[in-house]
Amino acid sequence: MTRQLLILGGTGEARRLAERAIDEFGGRLGVTTSLAGRTAEPVPIAGTVRQGGFGGAVGLAAYLRDNRIDLLIDATHPFADQISRNAAEAANAMGVPRLAVVRPPWRRQPGDRWIEVADASAAAQSVRGLGRRVWLTLGTADIEAFAPLTDHWFLVRRVDPPPAPLPLRQAEILLARGPFALDDERRILREHRIEAMVSRASGGAATVAKIDAARDAGIPVVLIVRPPPPPEPTVPTVDAALAWLRVQLGA
Ligand code: NAP
């Protein structure tokens, strides 16, 4: 009998997991990846893809029931804490086994000049004294907090052009999709004469190059700390999520 897996995605881990689960379990497992629908042209994903919110934990529970989902893997971004809470609640309510893939946090290394802060407002306060040319590697919602810094110049990297002008007096938008190589990040720091960086402490390998580049250049990084991780069970890697799937499927 074919079992049904729902992956909550929007990350590289989710995309790799879908591909590897289909490779390994073939016709025994139907794989659907759910995207919030924030990116205009998402990178293609193996299996079925659905897009858009479910309507809270209650909506997700109804989706699990209506689509006869047997297994749920939450492979969303570490800062996507609302959907992770909904996933835990909906899976509990429906008795669907759930696993969360929580990518390993970055670890401070010698030479890192990190200033860890709770949120974007605290980041905007803390960046004031660090330099005028600031690279913001943040989502639109967090950028608003930097609007009062009218004397600063900001570099903002985006996958898609922002739908509305950024609320920043002096800013340049760089359109690019990760993962990013260390040499590219070094070049950006150099060419734009960046004096400080602001980032979420997302962790994982795909976006760590900017952190490495900042360390090499001696540039301070204001890091917004992660929200609490989803409830257990959690695993740090796609490999470990596949191992969990094998156990669940009796493979
Ligand atoms: P969030 O704050 O945790 O979620 C807000 C709402 O968006 C959820 O309540 C849900 O709406 C909907 N949603 C989120 N992820 C979804 C998914 N995978 N499938 C269907 N609906 C989803 O999430 P977020 O921080 O806005 O992130 C949205 C998506 O972007 C996630 O898939 C995440 O993995 C990805 N992403 C986020 C970041 C980041 O920095 N936060 C970075 C890279 C990728 P309903 O309540 O209506 O179901």
Short mmCIF file of C-alpha atoms and ligand atoms in Angstrom, two decimals:
data_model
loop_
_atom_site.label_atom_id
_atom_site.label_comp_id
_atom_site.label_asym_id
_atom_site.label_seq_id
_atom_site.Cartn_x
_atom_site.Cartn_y
_atom_site.Cartn_z
CA MET A 1 0.00 0.00 0.00
CA THR A 2 1.28 3.48 -0.84
CA ARG A 3 1.83 5.65 2.24
CA GLN A 4 1.62 9.43 2.01
CA LEU A 5 4.32 11.81 3.25
CA LEU A 6 3.78 15.55 3.59
CA ILE A 7 6.94 17.65 3.76
CA LEU A 8 6.60 21.23 4.94
CA GLY A 9 9.21 22.91 2.81
CA GLY A 10 10.57 26.15 1.50
CA THR A 11 14.16 25.10 2.22
CA GLY A 12 16.99 23.24 0.49
CA GLU A 13 16.69 20.48 3.08
CA ALA A 14 13.03 19.91 2.15
CA ARG A 15 13.86 19.81 -1.55
CA ARG A 16 16.67 17.28 -1.04
CA LEU A 17 14.49 15.21 1.24
CA ALA A 18 11.69 14.97 -1.34
CA GLU A 19 14.14 13.90 -4.02
CA ARG A 20 15.88 11.30 -1.89
CA ALA A 21 12.64 9.90 -0.44
CA ILE A 22 11.27 9.38 -3.96
CA ASP A 23 14.55 7.77 -5.08
CA GLU A 24 14.64 5.44 -2.12
CA PHE A 25 11.01 4.48 -1.57
CA GLY A 26 9.66 4.81 -5.12
CA GLY A 27 6.01 3.76 -5.49
CA ARG A 28 5.70 2.82 -1.79
CA LEU A 29 5.62 6.46 -0.76
CA GLY A 30 3.68 9.39 -2.18
CA VAL A 31 5.63 12.59 -1.49
CA THR A 32 3.98 16.02 -1.36
CA THR A 33 5.92 19.17 -0.50
CA SER A 34 4.06 22.18 0.81
CA LEU A 35 5.31 25.71 0.11
CA ALA A 36 3.94 28.87 1.65
CA GLY A 37 3.93 30.48 -1.81
CA ARG A 38 6.25 33.38 -0.98
CA THR A 39 8.63 32.87 -3.94
CA ALA A 40 7.39 33.67 -7.45
CA GLU A 41 9.32 30.87 -9.18
CA PRO A 42 10.37 28.24 -6.66
CA VAL A 43 13.18 25.85 -7.62
CA PRO A 44 11.56 22.64 -9.04
CA ILE A 45 10.89 19.95 -6.44
CA ALA A 46 10.49 16.19 -7.00
CA GLY A 47 7.02 14.75 -6.35
CA THR A 48 3.83 16.69 -5.83
CA VAL A 49 3.97 20.35 -4.78
CA ARG A 50 1.14 22.30 -3.19
CA GLN A 51 1.28 26.00 -2.33
CA GLY A 52 -0.34 28.38 0.12
CA GLY A 53 -1.31 28.43 3.79
CA PHE A 54 -3.55 25.76 5.33
CA GLY A 55 -5.47 28.07 7.63
CA GLY A 56 -3.65 27.53 10.94
CA ALA A 57 -3.21 24.29 12.87
CA VAL A 58 -6.89 23.45 12.38
CA GLY A 59 -6.58 23.84 8.62
CA LEU A 60 -3.43 21.74 8.54
CA ALA A 61 -5.12 19.02 10.60
CA ALA A 62 -7.98 18.99 8.09
CA TYR A 63 -5.48 18.75 5.23
CA LEU A 64 -3.77 15.76 6.92
CA ARG A 65 -7.14 14.05 7.28
CA ASP A 66 -8.54 14.89 3.82
CA ASN A 67 -5.36 13.86 2.03
CA ARG A 68 -4.79 10.74 4.15
CA ILE A 69 -1.33 11.84 5.17
CA ASP A 70 0.51 9.07 7.09
CA LEU A 71 3.73 10.93 7.94
CA LEU A 72 4.65 14.59 8.34
CA ILE A 73 8.14 16.06 8.15
CA ASP A 74 8.54 19.70 9.05
CA ALA A 75 11.63 20.81 7.11
CA THR A 76 10.84 24.53 7.24
CA HIS A 77 13.31 27.33 7.95
CA PRO A 78 14.43 27.76 11.59
CA PHE A 79 12.71 31.16 11.71
CA ALA A 80 9.41 29.81 10.34
CA ASP A 81 8.20 29.06 13.85
CA GLN A 82 4.48 29.55 13.32
CA ILE A 83 4.13 26.78 10.75
CA SER A 84 6.32 24.53 12.95
CA ARG A 85 4.01 25.08 15.92
CA ASN A 86 1.00 24.40 13.70
CA ALA A 87 2.64 21.22 12.40
CA ALA A 88 3.22 19.88 15.91
CA GLU A 89 -0.33 20.71 16.99
CA ALA A 90 -2.00 19.31 13.86
CA ALA A 91 0.06 16.11 13.88
CA ASN A 92 -0.76 15.54 17.56
CA ALA A 93 -4.44 16.16 16.96
CA MET A 94 -4.58 13.72 14.04
CA GLY A 95 -2.20 11.10 15.47
CA VAL A 96 0.16 11.53 12.50
CA PRO A 97 3.85 10.80 13.26
CA ARG A 98 5.83 14.04 12.86
CA LEU A 99 9.51 14.81 12.63
CA ALA A 100 11.21 18.21 12.39
CA VAL A 101 14.49 18.76 10.55
CA VAL A 102 16.35 21.44 12.51
CA ARG A 103 19.52 22.52 10.80
CA PRO A 104 22.58 22.86 13.06
CA PRO A 105 23.20 26.41 14.28
CA TRP A 106 26.38 28.23 13.31
CA ARG A 107 29.07 28.05 15.98
CA ARG A 108 31.13 31.09 16.86
CA GLN A 109 34.71 30.75 15.63
CA PRO A 110 37.88 32.65 16.52
CA GLY A 111 37.78 35.98 14.68
CA ASP A 112 33.97 36.21 14.60
CA ARG A 113 32.70 39.63 15.72
CA TRP A 114 29.11 38.60 16.47
CA ILE A 115 26.63 40.73 18.33
CA GLU A 116 23.66 38.53 19.16
CA VAL A 117 20.30 40.27 19.50
CA ALA A 118 16.70 39.21 20.05
CA ASP A 119 15.00 40.79 17.05
CA ALA A 120 15.21 43.22 14.14
CA SER A 121 14.57 46.32 16.32
CA ALA A 122 17.47 45.39 18.58
CA ALA A 123 19.58 44.74 15.47
CA ALA A 124 18.80 48.22 14.13
CA GLN A 125 19.83 49.75 17.48
CA SER A 126 23.01 47.79 17.59
CA VAL A 127 24.09 48.53 14.02
CA ARG A 128 24.04 52.30 14.61
CA GLY A 129 27.54 52.38 16.03
CA LEU A 130 29.11 49.83 13.70
CA GLY A 131 29.36 51.65 10.38
CA ARG A 132 27.32 53.43 7.74
CA ARG A 133 27.43 50.78 4.99
CA VAL A 134 25.41 47.82 6.13
CA TRP A 135 24.47 44.56 4.42
CA LEU A 136 21.02 43.41 5.54
CA THR A 137 20.45 39.72 4.80
CA LEU A 138 16.92 39.84 6.15
CA GLY A 139 13.34 39.37 4.97
CA THR A 140 11.03 42.28 4.15
CA ALA A 141 9.25 42.14 7.51
CA ASP A 142 12.51 42.75 9.39
CA ILE A 143 13.76 45.54 7.13
CA GLU A 144 11.12 47.98 8.38
CA ALA A 145 13.04 48.23 11.67
CA PHE A 146 15.95 49.91 9.84
CA ALA A 147 13.82 52.70 8.32
CA PRO A 148 14.83 55.25 11.01
CA LEU A 149 18.52 54.86 10.08
CA THR A 150 18.36 57.47 7.34
CA ASP A 151 22.12 58.21 7.43
CA HIS A 152 22.99 54.59 6.66
CA TRP A 153 23.34 52.94 3.27
CA PHE A 154 22.00 49.40 2.99
CA LEU A 155 22.62 46.50 0.67
CA VAL A 156 19.63 44.13 0.55
CA ARG A 157 19.72 40.74 -1.19
CA ARG A 158 16.48 39.24 -2.50
CA VAL A 159 15.37 36.23 -4.60
CA ASP A 160 12.55 38.26 -6.20
CA PRO A 161 12.30 42.03 -6.66
CA PRO A 162 10.42 43.45 -3.64
CA PRO A 163 6.74 44.06 -4.48
CA ALA A 164 6.92 47.55 -2.93
CA PRO A 165 9.80 50.00 -2.50
CA LEU A 166 11.92 49.21 0.57
CA PRO A 167 11.29 51.54 3.52
CA LEU A 168 14.94 52.61 3.48
CA ARG A 169 16.24 56.02 2.44
CA GLN A 170 19.48 54.74 0.89
CA ALA A 171 19.51 51.15 -0.33
CA GLU A 172 20.61 48.96 -3.19
CA ILE A 173 18.86 45.68 -4.00
CA LEU A 174 20.87 42.69 -5.16
CA LEU A 175 18.81 39.94 -6.81
CA ALA A 176 20.29 36.46 -6.29
CA ARG A 177 19.32 32.98 -5.15
CA GLY A 178 21.52 30.90 -2.80
CA PRO A 179 23.50 28.88 -2.01
CA PHE A 180 26.28 31.46 -2.15
CA ALA A 181 30.00 30.78 -2.57
CA LEU A 182 32.60 32.27 -0.26
CA ASP A 183 34.35 34.14 -3.10
CA ASP A 184 31.06 35.77 -4.14
CA GLU A 185 30.37 36.90 -0.58
CA ARG A 186 33.91 38.27 -0.23
CA ARG A 187 33.47 40.22 -3.47
CA ILE A 188 30.18 41.70 -2.28
CA LEU A 189 31.78 42.87 0.98
CA ARG A 190 34.67 44.41 -0.94
CA GLU A 191 32.81 45.99 -3.87
CA HIS A 192 30.13 47.54 -1.67
CA ARG A 193 32.63 48.54 1.06
CA ILE A 194 30.45 46.85 3.68
CA GLU A 195 31.22 47.87 7.27
CA ALA A 196 28.65 45.73 9.11
CA MET A 197 26.27 42.86 8.35
CA VAL A 198 22.90 41.98 9.84
CA SER A 199 21.67 38.41 9.54
CA ARG A 200 19.34 35.92 11.11
CA ALA A 201 21.19 33.10 12.85
CA SER A 202 19.73 30.67 10.34
CA GLY A 203 22.50 28.09 10.59
CA GLY A 204 23.26 25.40 8.03
CA ALA A 205 25.67 25.33 5.13
CA ALA A 206 23.71 27.12 2.38
CA THR A 207 24.14 30.65 3.74
CA VAL A 208 27.18 30.36 6.00
CA ALA A 209 29.58 31.77 3.39
CA LYS A 210 28.60 35.36 4.22
CA ILE A 211 29.44 34.69 7.88
CA ASP A 212 32.80 33.18 6.88
CA ALA A 213 33.49 36.14 4.58
CA ALA A 214 32.66 38.64 7.36
CA ARG A 215 35.03 36.83 9.75
CA ASP A 216 37.83 36.93 7.17
CA ALA A 217 37.26 40.63 6.59
CA GLY A 218 36.95 41.44 10.32
CA ILE A 219 33.45 42.81 9.78
CA PRO A 220 30.98 42.78 12.71
CA VAL A 221 27.83 40.69 12.26
CA VAL A 222 24.65 41.50 14.14
CA LEU A 223 22.91 38.15 14.49
CA ILE A 224 19.22 37.81 15.30
CA VAL A 225 18.98 34.70 17.47
CA ARG A 226 16.71 31.82 16.49
CA PRO A 227 13.27 31.24 17.94
CA PRO A 228 12.97 28.10 20.11
CA PRO A 229 13.17 24.90 18.02
CA PRO A 230 10.06 22.82 17.26
CA PRO A 231 9.14 20.11 19.79
CA GLU A 232 10.96 16.76 19.62
CA PRO A 233 11.46 14.54 17.73
CA THR A 234 13.95 16.59 15.72
CA VAL A 235 16.95 15.60 13.59
CA PRO A 236 19.73 17.81 12.23
CA THR A 237 20.07 16.45 8.69
CA VAL A 238 18.26 15.07 5.66
CA ASP A 239 20.16 11.78 6.14
CA ALA A 240 18.72 11.45 9.63
CA ALA A 241 15.22 12.27 8.34
CA LEU A 242 15.55 9.45 5.79
CA ALA A 243 16.59 7.08 8.59
CA TRP A 244 13.42 8.09 10.49
CA LEU A 245 11.35 7.43 7.34
CA ARG A 246 12.88 3.94 7.01
CA VAL A 247 11.83 3.11 10.55
CA GLN A 248 8.32 4.52 10.03
CA LEU A 249 7.91 2.57 6.80
CA GLY A 250 9.39 -0.62 8.28
CA ALA A 251 12.00 -0.53 5.52
P1 NAP B 1 5.80 31.22 9.44
O1 NAP B 1 5.86 32.61 9.93
O2 NAP B 1 6.15 30.13 10.36
O3 NAP B 1 4.36 30.91 8.85
C1 NAP B 1 3.36 31.88 8.64
C2 NAP B 1 2.21 31.21 7.91
O4 NAP B 1 2.60 30.93 6.58
C3 NAP B 1 1.82 29.87 8.48
O5 NAP B 1 0.97 30.00 9.58
C4 NAP B 1 1.18 29.21 7.28
O6 NAP B 1 -0.11 29.76 7.03
C5 NAP B 1 2.04 29.69 6.15
N1 NAP B 1 3.15 28.76 5.86
C6 NAP B 1 4.44 28.84 6.27
N2 NAP B 1 5.17 27.85 5.75
C7 NAP B 1 4.32 27.11 5.01
C8 NAP B 1 4.48 25.95 4.20
N3 NAP B 1 5.69 25.35 4.06
N4 NAP B 1 3.38 25.47 3.55
C9 NAP B 1 2.17 26.08 3.67
N5 NAP B 1 1.98 27.17 4.41
C10 NAP B 1 3.03 27.69 5.06
O7 NAP B 1 6.69 31.06 8.10
P2 NAP B 1 7.61 32.13 7.34
O8 NAP B 1 8.75 32.50 8.21
O9 NAP B 1 6.72 33.18 6.77
O10 NAP B 1 8.18 31.20 6.17
C11 NAP B 1 7.33 30.82 5.09
C12 NAP B 1 8.02 29.75 4.27
O11 NAP B 1 9.27 30.26 3.77
C13 NAP B 1 8.33 28.48 5.01
O12 NAP B 1 8.00 27.40 4.14
C14 NAP B 1 9.82 28.53 5.27
O13 NAP B 1 10.41 27.25 5.29
C15 NAP B 1 10.30 29.35 4.09
N6 NAP B 1 11.49 30.16 4.39
C16 NAP B 1 11.45 31.02 5.43
C17 NAP B 1 12.59 31.76 5.72
C18 NAP B 1 12.60 32.71 6.90
O14 NAP B 1 13.59 33.42 7.05
N7 NAP B 1 11.59 32.75 7.73
C19 NAP B 1 13.73 31.63 4.95
C20 NAP B 1 13.74 30.74 3.90
C21 NAP B 1 12.59 30.01 3.62
P3 NAP B 1 -1.46 29.05 7.55
O15 NAP B 1 -1.50 29.31 9.01
O16 NAP B 1 -2.53 29.68 6.76
O17 NAP B 1 -1.30 27.57 7.26
#
